[in-house]
mmCIF file of C-alpha atoms and ligand atoms in Angstrom:
data_model
loop_
_atom_site.group_PDB
_atom_site.id
_atom_site.type_symbol
_atom_site.label_atom_id
_atom_site.label_comp_id
_atom_site.label_asym_id
_atom_site.label_seq_id
_atom_site.Cartn_x
_atom_site.Cartn_y
_atom_site.Cartn_z
ATOM 1 C CA MET A 22 0.000 0.000 0.000
ATOM 2 C CA VAL A 23 2.882 2.407 0.821
ATOM 3 C CA ASN A 24 5.180 2.249 -2.181
ATOM 4 C CA ASN A 25 7.296 5.344 -1.753
ATOM 5 C CA PRO A 26 10.872 4.099 -1.091
ATOM 6 C CA THR A 27 11.744 7.075 1.140
ATOM 7 C CA ILE A 28 8.750 6.208 3.283
ATOM 8 C CA GLN A 29 9.577 2.492 3.405
ATOM 9 C CA SER A 30 13.146 2.891 4.651
ATOM 10 C CA SER A 31 13.374 0.719 7.778
ATOM 11 C CA LEU A 32 16.336 2.729 9.135
ATOM 12 C CA ARG A 33 14.328 5.918 9.318
ATOM 13 C CA LEU A 34 12.979 6.977 12.703
ATOM 14 C CA ARG A 35 9.197 7.343 12.659
ATOM 15 C CA ALA A 36 7.135 9.884 14.572
ATOM 16 C CA VAL A 37 4.362 7.621 15.807
ATOM 17 C CA VAL A 38 1.152 8.563 17.654
ATOM 18 C CA ALA A 39 1.382 6.924 21.102
ATOM 19 C CA GLY A 40 -1.797 8.450 22.523
ATOM 20 C CA THR A 41 -4.515 11.032 21.925
ATOM 21 C CA GLY A 42 -6.628 13.060 24.331
ATOM 22 C CA SER A 43 -9.087 15.926 24.432
ATOM 23 C CA SER A 44 -10.877 18.191 26.859
ATOM 24 C CA VAL A 45 -13.814 20.557 26.445
ATOM 25 C CA PRO A 46 -15.453 22.884 28.973
ATOM 26 C CA ALA A 47 -18.597 21.617 30.688
ATOM 27 C CA LYS A 48 -20.854 24.496 29.597
ATOM 28 C CA VAL A 49 -22.776 23.871 26.364
ATOM 29 C CA MET A 50 -24.300 26.632 24.229
ATOM 30 C CA THR A 51 -27.005 25.459 21.822
ATOM 31 C CA ASN A 52 -28.443 27.141 18.730
ATOM 32 C CA GLU A 53 -31.532 27.927 20.845
ATOM 33 C CA ASP A 54 -29.273 29.857 23.249
ATOM 34 C CA PHE A 55 -28.069 31.983 20.308
ATOM 35 C CA MET A 56 -31.668 32.709 19.297
ATOM 36 C CA LYS A 57 -31.962 34.586 22.609
ATOM 37 C CA ILE A 58 -29.028 36.930 21.873
ATOM 38 C CA VAL A 59 -28.979 37.441 18.062
ATOM 39 C CA ASP A 60 -31.486 37.323 15.211
ATOM 40 C CA THR A 61 -30.953 33.736 14.042
ATOM 41 C CA SER A 62 -32.600 30.307 13.924
ATOM 42 C CA ASP A 63 -31.622 26.718 14.558
ATOM 43 C CA GLU A 64 -32.614 25.968 10.959
ATOM 44 C CA TRP A 65 -30.267 28.670 9.512
ATOM 45 C CA ILE A 66 -27.319 27.591 11.632
ATOM 46 C CA VAL A 67 -27.735 23.858 10.991
ATOM 47 C CA THR A 68 -28.332 24.273 7.248
ATOM 48 C CA ARG A 69 -25.451 26.724 6.666
ATOM 49 C CA THR A 70 -22.860 25.278 9.067
ATOM 50 C CA GLY A 71 -23.935 21.883 10.488
ATOM 51 C CA ILE A 72 -23.432 23.218 14.048
ATOM 52 C CA ARG A 73 -25.966 22.343 16.772
ATOM 53 C CA GLU A 74 -23.999 23.142 19.933
ATOM 54 C CA ARG A 75 -20.553 24.147 21.160
ATOM 55 C CA HIS A 76 -18.708 24.072 24.494
ATOM 56 C CA ILE A 77 -17.923 27.427 26.084
ATOM 57 C CA ALA A 78 -15.230 28.124 28.687
ATOM 58 C CA GLY A 79 -16.430 28.876 32.194
ATOM 59 C CA PRO A 80 -14.713 31.390 34.494
ATOM 60 C CA GLN A 81 -12.220 28.741 35.706
ATOM 61 C CA ASP A 82 -11.317 27.496 32.209
ATOM 62 C CA THR A 83 -8.402 28.947 30.293
ATOM 63 C CA THR A 84 -6.572 27.821 27.176
ATOM 64 C CA ALA A 85 -3.812 26.319 29.340
ATOM 65 C CA THR A 86 -6.166 24.425 31.687
ATOM 66 C CA LEU A 87 -7.995 22.866 28.721
ATOM 67 C CA ALA A 88 -4.681 22.088 27.016
ATOM 68 C CA ALA A 89 -3.206 20.508 30.132
ATOM 69 C CA GLN A 90 -6.262 18.289 30.650
ATOM 70 C CA ALA A 91 -6.202 17.132 27.014
ATOM 71 C CA ALA A 92 -2.485 16.398 27.463
ATOM 72 C CA ARG A 93 -3.079 14.383 30.651
ATOM 73 C CA ASN A 94 -5.644 12.276 28.795
ATOM 74 C CA ALA A 95 -3.239 11.704 25.883
ATOM 75 C CA LEU A 96 -0.386 10.776 28.244
ATOM 76 C CA GLU A 97 -2.644 8.324 30.050
ATOM 77 C CA ARG A 98 -3.588 6.634 26.776
ATOM 78 C CA ALA A 99 0.095 6.515 25.829
ATOM 79 C CA GLY A 100 0.972 5.034 29.223
ATOM 80 C CA MET A 101 3.567 7.766 29.741
ATOM 81 C CA LYS A 102 4.535 10.187 32.479
ATOM 82 C CA PRO A 103 4.877 13.962 31.927
ATOM 83 C CA GLU A 104 8.609 13.753 32.784
ATOM 84 C CA GLU A 105 9.147 11.577 29.689
ATOM 85 C CA ILE A 106 8.101 14.418 27.339
ATOM 86 C CA GLU A 107 10.984 16.307 25.691
ATOM 87 C CA LEU A 108 9.104 18.816 23.530
ATOM 88 C CA ILE A 109 5.735 20.567 23.959
ATOM 89 C CA ILE A 110 4.102 22.600 21.188
ATOM 90 C CA VAL A 111 0.797 24.367 21.806
ATOM 91 C CA ALA A 112 -1.005 25.649 18.713
ATOM 92 C CA THR A 113 -3.370 28.475 19.617
ATOM 93 C CA VAL A 114 -4.654 31.923 18.654
ATOM 94 C CA THR A 115 -6.092 32.457 22.139
ATOM 95 C CA PRO A 116 -2.995 32.213 24.337
ATOM 96 C CA GLU A 117 -3.063 32.306 28.123
ATOM 97 C CA MET A 118 -1.273 35.687 28.050
ATOM 98 C CA VAL A 119 0.822 37.753 25.628
ATOM 99 C CA PHE A 120 3.727 36.000 27.340
ATOM 100 C CA PRO A 121 4.847 33.608 28.768
ATOM 101 C CA SER A 122 3.671 31.107 26.189
ATOM 102 C CA THR A 123 0.684 28.858 26.842
ATOM 103 C CA ALA A 124 3.051 25.920 26.329
ATOM 104 C CA CYS A 125 5.126 27.047 29.346
ATOM 105 C CA PHE A 126 1.971 27.145 31.479
ATOM 106 C CA VAL A 127 1.063 23.660 30.257
ATOM 107 C CA GLN A 128 4.566 22.388 31.034
ATOM 108 C CA ALA A 129 4.248 23.694 34.608
ATOM 109 C CA MET A 130 0.691 22.340 35.065
ATOM 110 C CA LEU A 131 1.788 18.880 33.906
ATOM 111 C CA GLY A 132 5.136 18.848 35.701
ATOM 112 C CA ALA A 133 6.805 18.051 32.368
ATOM 113 C CA SER A 134 10.112 19.273 33.724
ATOM 114 C CA ASN A 135 12.296 17.713 31.017
ATOM 115 C CA ALA A 136 10.536 19.381 28.077
ATOM 116 C CA TRP A 137 11.162 22.629 26.268
ATOM 117 C CA ALA A 138 7.935 24.320 25.267
ATOM 118 C CA PHE A 139 6.680 26.918 22.838
ATOM 119 C CA ASP A 140 3.493 28.178 21.157
ATOM 120 C CA LEU A 141 2.711 28.212 17.466
ATOM 121 C CA ASN A 142 0.213 30.574 15.845
ATOM 122 C CA ALA A 143 -1.112 29.424 12.499
ATOM 123 C CA ALA A 144 -4.797 29.911 13.376
ATOM 124 C CA CYS A 145 -6.865 26.868 12.351
ATOM 125 C CA SER A 146 -3.816 25.251 10.707
ATOM 126 C CA GLY A 147 -1.828 25.412 13.959
ATOM 127 C CA PHE A 148 -2.141 21.740 14.836
ATOM 128 C CA VAL A 149 -1.098 20.382 11.425
ATOM 129 C CA TYR A 150 1.811 22.864 11.326
ATOM 130 C CA SER A 151 2.854 21.732 14.828
ATOM 131 C CA LEU A 152 2.739 18.053 13.893
ATOM 132 C CA SER A 153 4.995 18.740 10.914
ATOM 133 C CA ILE A 154 7.539 20.493 13.196
ATOM 134 C CA ALA A 155 7.459 17.733 15.817
ATOM 135 C CA GLN A 156 7.849 15.173 13.023
ATOM 136 C CA GLN A 157 11.138 16.815 11.974
ATOM 137 C CA PHE A 158 12.581 16.732 15.503
ATOM 138 C CA LEU A 159 11.572 13.118 16.088
ATOM 139 C CA SER A 160 12.510 11.649 12.721
ATOM 140 C CA SER A 161 15.924 13.361 12.877
ATOM 141 C CA GLY A 162 16.587 11.641 16.214
ATOM 142 C CA ARG A 163 16.995 14.972 18.067
ATOM 143 C CA TYR A 164 14.140 14.176 20.487
ATOM 144 C CA ARG A 165 12.386 10.926 21.387
ATOM 145 C CA THR A 166 9.015 12.266 22.554
ATOM 146 C CA ALA A 167 6.754 15.221 21.870
ATOM 147 C CA LEU A 168 3.393 16.497 23.048
ATOM 148 C CA VAL A 169 1.500 18.405 20.365
ATOM 149 C CA ILE A 170 -1.599 20.275 21.513
ATOM 150 C CA GLY A 171 -4.226 22.430 19.805
ATOM 151 C CA ALA A 172 -6.133 24.517 22.355
ATOM 152 C CA GLU A 173 -8.503 27.472 22.133
ATOM 153 C CA THR A 174 -10.867 29.626 24.143
ATOM 154 C CA LEU A 175 -12.332 31.354 21.083
ATOM 155 C CA SER A 176 -15.337 32.495 23.147
ATOM 156 C CA ARG A 177 -12.981 35.085 24.682
ATOM 157 C CA ILE A 178 -12.509 36.787 21.285
ATOM 158 C CA THR A 179 -15.970 36.160 19.801
ATOM 159 C CA ASN A 180 -18.287 39.098 19.072
ATOM 160 C CA TYR A 181 -21.630 37.880 20.434
ATOM 161 C CA LYS A 182 -23.384 40.773 18.658
ATOM 162 C CA ASP A 183 -22.278 39.592 15.186
ATOM 163 C CA ARG A 184 -24.707 36.832 14.180
ATOM 164 C CA SER A 185 -22.712 35.801 11.110
ATOM 165 C CA SER A 186 -19.634 34.815 13.138
ATOM 166 C CA CYS A 187 -20.625 34.199 16.780
ATOM 167 C CA ILE A 188 -22.612 31.063 16.009
ATOM 168 C CA LEU A 189 -19.526 29.395 14.532
ATOM 169 C CA PHE A 190 -17.087 29.127 17.432
ATOM 170 C CA GLY A 191 -16.471 26.881 20.431
ATOM 171 C CA ASP A 192 -13.752 26.153 23.005
ATOM 172 C CA GLY A 193 -11.673 23.058 23.705
ATOM 173 C CA ALA A 194 -8.353 21.299 23.362
ATOM 174 C CA GLY A 195 -6.930 18.158 21.799
ATOM 175 C CA ALA A 196 -3.523 16.567 22.228
ATOM 176 C CA VAL A 197 -1.307 13.925 20.694
ATOM 177 C CA VAL A 198 1.750 12.224 22.247
ATOM 178 C CA LEU A 199 4.357 11.363 19.622
ATOM 179 C CA LYS A 200 7.246 8.912 20.040
ATOM 180 C CA ALA A 201 10.274 8.318 17.813
ATOM 181 C CA VAL A 202 10.477 4.614 16.978
ATOM 182 C CA SER A 203 12.265 2.595 14.319
ATOM 183 C CA SER A 204 9.623 -0.106 13.799
ATOM 184 C CA GLY A 205 5.858 -0.535 13.944
ATOM 185 C CA PRO A 206 3.399 1.755 12.164
ATOM 186 C CA GLU A 207 4.713 4.444 9.831
ATOM 187 C CA GLY A 208 3.452 7.276 12.056
ATOM 188 C CA ILE A 209 3.527 10.674 10.346
ATOM 189 C CA MET A 210 4.248 9.708 6.749
ATOM 190 C CA TYR A 211 4.004 13.119 5.137
ATOM 191 C CA SER A 212 3.379 16.717 6.133
ATOM 192 C CA THR A 213 2.876 19.779 3.979
ATOM 193 C CA SER A 214 2.300 23.414 4.962
ATOM 194 C CA PHE A 215 1.553 26.682 3.148
ATOM 195 C CA SER A 216 0.769 30.307 3.882
ATOM 196 C CA ASP A 217 -0.334 33.426 2.014
ATOM 197 C CA GLY A 218 0.178 36.507 4.177
ATOM 198 C CA SER A 219 -1.144 38.816 1.456
ATOM 199 C CA SER A 220 -4.669 37.577 2.252
ATOM 200 C CA TRP A 221 -4.405 38.250 6.008
ATOM 201 C CA GLU A 222 -7.497 40.447 6.072
ATOM 202 C CA ALA A 223 -9.912 37.576 5.394
ATOM 203 C CA LEU A 224 -9.618 36.202 8.971
ATOM 204 C CA LYS A 225 -8.258 38.358 11.760
ATOM 205 C CA CYS A 226 -8.359 39.582 15.341
ATOM 206 C CA GLN A 227 -6.542 42.937 15.277
ATOM 207 C CA ALA A 228 -6.238 44.180 18.862
ATOM 208 C CA TYR A 229 -4.115 44.238 20.976
ATOM 209 C CA GLY A 230 -0.776 43.741 19.267
ATOM 210 C CA SER A 231 1.989 46.051 18.216
ATOM 211 C CA ARG A 232 -0.068 47.560 15.377
ATOM 212 C CA HIS A 233 -3.001 48.303 17.665
ATOM 213 C CA PRO A 234 -1.509 48.575 21.152
ATOM 214 C CA VAL A 235 -3.612 48.793 24.255
ATOM 215 C CA SER A 236 -2.201 52.303 24.920
ATOM 216 C CA ILE A 237 -3.979 53.803 21.871
ATOM 217 C CA PRO A 238 -7.821 53.887 21.662
ATOM 218 C CA LEU A 239 -9.116 51.579 18.908
ATOM 219 C CA GLU A 240 -10.708 53.107 15.796
ATOM 220 C CA ASN A 241 -13.415 50.487 16.244
ATOM 221 C CA PRO A 242 -14.001 48.733 19.597
ATOM 222 C CA ASP A 243 -14.952 45.523 17.750
ATOM 223 C CA MET A 244 -11.303 45.103 16.714
ATOM 224 C CA VAL A 245 -10.818 43.077 19.902
ATOM 225 C CA TYR A 246 -12.959 40.345 18.338
ATOM 226 C CA MET A 247 -12.460 37.860 15.513
ATOM 227 C CA ASP A 248 -13.538 39.253 12.175
ATOM 228 C CA ILE A 249 -14.080 36.868 9.253
ATOM 229 C CA ASN A 250 -14.970 37.234 5.608
ATOM 230 C CA GLY A 251 -16.918 33.983 5.580
ATOM 231 C CA ARG A 252 -17.770 33.903 1.900
ATOM 232 C CA GLU A 253 -14.198 34.528 0.717
ATOM 233 C CA VAL A 254 -12.816 31.982 3.175
ATOM 234 C CA TYR A 255 -15.370 29.390 2.132
ATOM 235 C CA HIS A 256 -14.346 29.350 -1.521
ATOM 236 C CA THR A 257 -10.591 29.566 -0.932
ATOM 237 C CA ALA A 258 -10.779 26.820 1.706
ATOM 238 C CA VAL A 259 -12.527 24.396 -0.661
ATOM 239 C CA ARG A 260 -9.901 24.977 -3.390
ATOM 240 C CA ARG A 261 -6.907 24.663 -1.059
ATOM 241 C CA ILE A 262 -8.182 21.575 0.757
ATOM 242 C CA VAL A 263 -8.731 19.757 -2.549
ATOM 243 C CA GLU A 264 -5.160 20.664 -3.589
ATOM 244 C CA LEU A 265 -3.758 19.458 -0.244
ATOM 245 C CA VAL A 266 -5.501 16.106 -0.424
ATOM 246 C CA ASN A 267 -4.340 15.506 -3.987
ATOM 247 C CA GLU A 268 -0.758 16.422 -3.053
ATOM 248 C CA CYS A 269 -0.786 14.061 -0.048
ATOM 249 C CA LEU A 270 -2.173 11.159 -2.066
ATOM 250 C CA GLU A 271 0.373 11.687 -4.829
ATOM 251 C CA LYS A 272 3.423 12.096 -2.549
ATOM 252 C CA CYS A 273 2.514 9.036 -0.462
ATOM 253 C CA ASP A 274 1.485 7.013 -3.511
ATOM 254 C CA LEU A 275 -1.933 6.381 -1.998
ATOM 255 C CA GLN A 276 -5.453 6.156 -3.426
ATOM 256 C CA VAL A 277 -8.493 7.749 -1.787
ATOM 257 C CA GLU A 278 -9.578 4.205 -0.794
ATOM 258 C CA ASP A 279 -6.357 3.760 1.249
ATOM 259 C CA ILE A 280 -7.407 6.549 3.619
ATOM 260 C CA ALA A 281 -9.328 5.062 6.557
ATOM 261 C CA MET A 282 -10.512 8.473 7.754
ATOM 262 C CA PHE A 283 -10.389 11.968 6.277
ATOM 263 C CA ILE A 284 -10.268 14.321 9.287
ATOM 264 C CA PRO A 285 -10.513 17.930 8.132
ATOM 265 C CA HIS A 286 -10.539 21.064 10.284
ATOM 266 C CA GLN A 287 -14.135 21.433 11.467
ATOM 267 C CA MET A 288 -14.838 24.783 9.829
ATOM 268 C CA ASN A 289 -18.219 24.203 8.275
ATOM 269 C CA ALA A 290 -19.983 20.900 7.550
ATOM 270 C CA ARG A 291 -20.986 22.187 4.092
ATOM 271 C CA ILE A 292 -17.329 22.859 3.214
ATOM 272 C CA ILE A 293 -16.299 19.410 4.453
ATOM 273 C CA GLU A 294 -19.110 17.634 2.607
ATOM 274 C CA SER A 295 -18.499 19.444 -0.666
ATOM 275 C CA VAL A 296 -14.756 18.766 -0.507
ATOM 276 C CA GLY A 297 -15.337 15.134 0.466
ATOM 277 C CA LYS A 298 -17.702 14.592 -2.476
ATOM 278 C CA ARG A 299 -15.358 16.306 -4.916
ATOM 279 C CA LEU A 300 -12.518 14.025 -3.795
ATOM 280 C CA ARG A 301 -14.744 10.916 -3.876
ATOM 281 C CA PHE A 302 -14.312 9.940 -0.223
ATOM 282 C CA ALA A 303 -16.986 7.483 0.919
ATOM 283 C CA ASP A 304 -19.382 9.247 3.339
ATOM 284 C CA GLU A 305 -18.338 7.032 6.268
ATOM 285 C CA LYS A 306 -14.699 8.029 5.781
ATOM 286 C CA ILE A 307 -15.355 11.763 6.156
ATOM 287 C CA PHE A 308 -15.229 12.688 9.829
ATOM 288 C CA ILE A 309 -17.546 15.460 11.003
ATOM 289 C CA ASN A 310 -18.183 16.391 14.645
ATOM 290 C CA ILE A 311 -18.762 20.136 14.184
ATOM 291 C CA ASP A 312 -22.383 19.555 15.249
ATOM 292 C CA LYS A 313 -21.160 19.066 18.861
ATOM 293 C CA TYR A 314 -18.220 21.478 19.100
ATOM 294 C CA GLY A 315 -18.504 24.208 16.448
ATOM 295 C CA ASN A 316 -15.251 25.528 15.021
ATOM 296 C CA THR A 317 -12.531 25.272 17.684
ATOM 297 C CA SER A 318 -9.713 26.483 15.390
ATOM 298 C CA ALA A 319 -6.385 24.757 16.248
ATOM 299 C CA ALA A 320 -8.176 22.370 18.623
ATOM 300 C CA SER A 321 -10.622 20.983 16.098
ATOM 301 C CA ILE A 322 -8.432 18.363 14.395
ATOM 302 C CA PRO A 323 -6.917 16.863 17.576
ATOM 303 C CA ILE A 324 -10.369 16.756 19.226
ATOM 304 C CA ALA A 325 -11.687 14.954 16.125
ATOM 305 C CA LEU A 326 -8.705 12.572 15.971
ATOM 306 C CA ASP A 327 -9.151 11.703 19.643
ATOM 307 C CA GLU A 328 -12.862 10.991 19.114
ATOM 308 C CA CYS A 329 -11.998 8.750 16.150
ATOM 309 C CA CYS A 330 -9.469 6.800 18.256
ATOM 310 C CA ARG A 331 -11.663 6.520 21.352
ATOM 311 C CA THR A 332 -14.727 5.341 19.422
ATOM 312 C CA GLY A 333 -12.806 2.828 17.287
ATOM 313 C CA LYS A 334 -13.490 4.714 14.033
ATOM 314 C CA VAL A 335 -9.719 4.762 13.587
ATOM 315 C CA LYS A 336 -7.695 1.701 14.575
ATOM 316 C CA SER A 337 -4.029 0.855 14.826
ATOM 317 C CA GLY A 338 -2.520 0.577 11.335
ATOM 318 C CA ASP A 339 -5.165 2.812 9.716
ATOM 319 C CA ILE A 340 -4.033 5.734 7.575
ATOM 320 C CA VAL A 341 -5.662 9.072 8.416
ATOM 321 C CA LEU A 342 -5.463 12.331 6.494
ATOM 322 C CA LEU A 343 -5.589 15.576 8.510
ATOM 323 C CA VAL A 344 -6.237 18.777 6.550
ATOM 324 C CA ALA A 345 -6.589 22.355 7.805
ATOM 325 C CA PHE A 346 -7.187 25.842 6.455
ATOM 326 C CA GLY A 347 -7.270 29.067 8.441
ATOM 327 C CA GLY A 348 -6.193 32.618 9.174
ATOM 328 C CA GLY A 349 -2.913 33.863 7.796
ATOM 329 C CA LEU A 350 -3.982 32.568 5.405
ATOM 330 C CA THR A 351 -2.489 29.191 6.293
ATOM 331 C CA TRP A 352 -3.165 25.653 5.162
ATOM 332 C CA GLY A 353 -1.550 22.272 5.598
ATOM 333 C CA ALA A 354 -1.965 18.529 5.990
ATOM 334 C CA ASN A 355 -0.499 15.401 7.585
ATOM 335 C CA VAL A 356 -0.799 11.779 6.482
ATOM 336 C CA ILE A 357 -0.449 9.464 9.479
ATOM 337 C CA GLN A 358 -0.437 5.703 9.845
ATOM 338 C CA MET A 359 -1.797 5.163 13.364
HETATM 339 N N1 ACO B 419 -28.677 33.675 11.272
HETATM 340 C C1 ACO B 419 -29.510 34.038 10.286
HETATM 341 N N2 ACO B 419 -29.095 34.709 9.191
HETATM 342 C C2 ACO B 419 -27.787 34.981 9.093
HETATM 343 C C3 ACO B 419 -26.869 34.625 10.094
HETATM 344 C C4 ACO B 419 -27.358 33.948 11.220
HETATM 345 N N3 ACO B 419 -26.563 33.545 12.232
HETATM 346 N N4 ACO B 419 -25.643 35.038 9.701
HETATM 347 C C5 ACO B 419 -25.766 35.635 8.532
HETATM 348 N N5 ACO B 419 -27.065 35.605 8.151
HETATM 349 C C6 ACO B 419 -27.661 36.140 6.923
HETATM 350 C C7 ACO B 419 -26.818 37.229 6.295
HETATM 351 O O1 ACO B 419 -27.108 38.467 6.881
HETATM 352 C C8 ACO B 419 -27.266 37.140 4.860
HETATM 353 O O2 ACO B 419 -28.490 37.808 4.746
HETATM 354 P P1 ACO B 419 -28.835 38.680 3.426
HETATM 355 O O3 ACO B 419 -28.796 37.701 2.298
HETATM 356 O O4 ACO B 419 -30.163 39.235 3.744
HETATM 357 O O5 ACO B 419 -27.722 39.700 3.356
HETATM 358 C C9 ACO B 419 -27.527 35.651 4.648
HETATM 359 O O6 ACO B 419 -27.693 35.091 5.961
HETATM 360 C C10 ACO B 419 -26.401 34.925 3.930
HETATM 361 O O7 ACO B 419 -25.172 35.278 4.529
HETATM 362 P P2 ACO B 419 -23.804 34.703 4.014
HETATM 363 O O8 ACO B 419 -22.689 35.278 4.836
HETATM 364 O O9 ACO B 419 -23.721 34.838 2.541
HETATM 365 O O10 ACO B 419 -23.998 33.156 4.389
HETATM 366 P P3 ACO B 419 -23.140 31.949 3.951
HETATM 367 O O11 ACO B 419 -23.979 30.941 3.319
HETATM 368 O O12 ACO B 419 -21.851 32.340 3.268
HETATM 369 O O13 ACO B 419 -22.708 31.324 5.377
HETATM 370 C C11 ACO B 419 -20.842 31.236 6.901
HETATM 371 C C12 ACO B 419 -21.923 32.095 6.273
HETATM 372 C C13 ACO B 419 -21.505 30.138 7.683
HETATM 373 C C14 ACO B 419 -20.004 32.108 7.833
HETATM 374 C C15 ACO B 419 -19.969 30.629 5.774
HETATM 375 O O14 ACO B 419 -19.556 31.609 4.875
HETATM 376 C C16 ACO B 419 -18.740 29.953 6.324
HETATM 377 O O15 ACO B 419 -18.798 28.963 7.029
HETATM 378 N N6 ACO B 419 -17.577 30.457 5.971
HETATM 379 C C17 ACO B 419 -16.315 29.919 6.473
HETATM 380 C C18 ACO B 419 -16.235 30.047 7.944
HETATM 381 C C19 ACO B 419 -14.936 30.575 8.362
HETATM 382 O O16 ACO B 419 -14.485 31.593 7.889
HETATM 383 N N7 ACO B 419 -14.278 29.877 9.248
HETATM 384 C C20 ACO B 419 -12.992 30.238 9.716
HETATM 385 C C21 ACO B 419 -13.156 31.086 10.888
HETATM 386 S S1 ACO B 419 -11.660 31.640 11.560
HETATM 387 C C22 ACO B 419 -11.156 30.508 12.628
HETATM 388 O O17 ACO B 419 -11.522 29.384 12.519
HETATM 389 C C23 ACO B 419 -10.295 30.957 13.780
#
């Protein structure tokens, strides 16, 4: 099934998934709840996005607490202790603070005292970018273990007066423990990443950074919230995701039928379905859980992967294809044999 000679080399170290985990806040916000605060309907939201409910951070939840809990669950499934982790990457656009990094908070919460830790901001593509970086460190032999986390509290930067965006977002975290091994499953077989900074305006949250510092009054107070050009993003996302999937299949010498589960960023069920159809994935191989979580940006793929593993939809030896598109603009993918 895997014919690429560079992939088959038995001497090569593989970055293999040892465990997955996730964590979402207890509070659930349904479409009916949104009908009380903006002019919308359950029918509009479900038809246009596929979302029925999302989890929203409570006062005690932060990006780091969600990330740390997802990590604990992944470590437990991997049968590993926090001290065994050598590298922690947290992908997020809703960090704990400007600095220190969320990853440093997670390291401290876990007691992962032998790891170095940093954050990565690639919006919704953050988790696939982070996997590709961890893959390089593990397959080169530089580190033996890594914890890759996608975590968000998007509710903290959501404009609950803007009906076209507020209904989309949820909070949560997902994590993967990676190990460098020289036998067993292939692990991360291929990663690819792209960005186009010239289209930054399509998806953004402008305050407070160096361009719009807290010391200067904002031209528009809504600049503290996420602002999305949904229609533009929709069409570009479909095109880029199709390109990514075709590239991954070609580079790994795989057919669509070889993919046990296509796990795209949960941006919009309509986008996922139209891409899945265009690429001829069988319906049961297209994973969608946006109905329960909304769009959780960098957290959406690891939450989905964890659900697939926990429910047996993805089993050991299966090949999964992770694909993301998001602010930056950024896009990327990983092919993984579990
Ligand atoms: N309820 C009812 N009506 C609504 C709502 C709502 N919540 N929101 C918008 N509408 C109305 C609009 O006002 C518009 O009305 P009009 O025709 O009278 O002007 C109509 O519905 C259609 O609006 P569109 O924006 O054209 O709706 P569309 O079908 O494009 O769906 C959506 C909008 C769901 C946002 C879609 O474009 C989308 O999913 N885009 C991609 C999402 C995205 O950008 N995700 C990335 C976010 S960034 C990140 O993940 C961190």
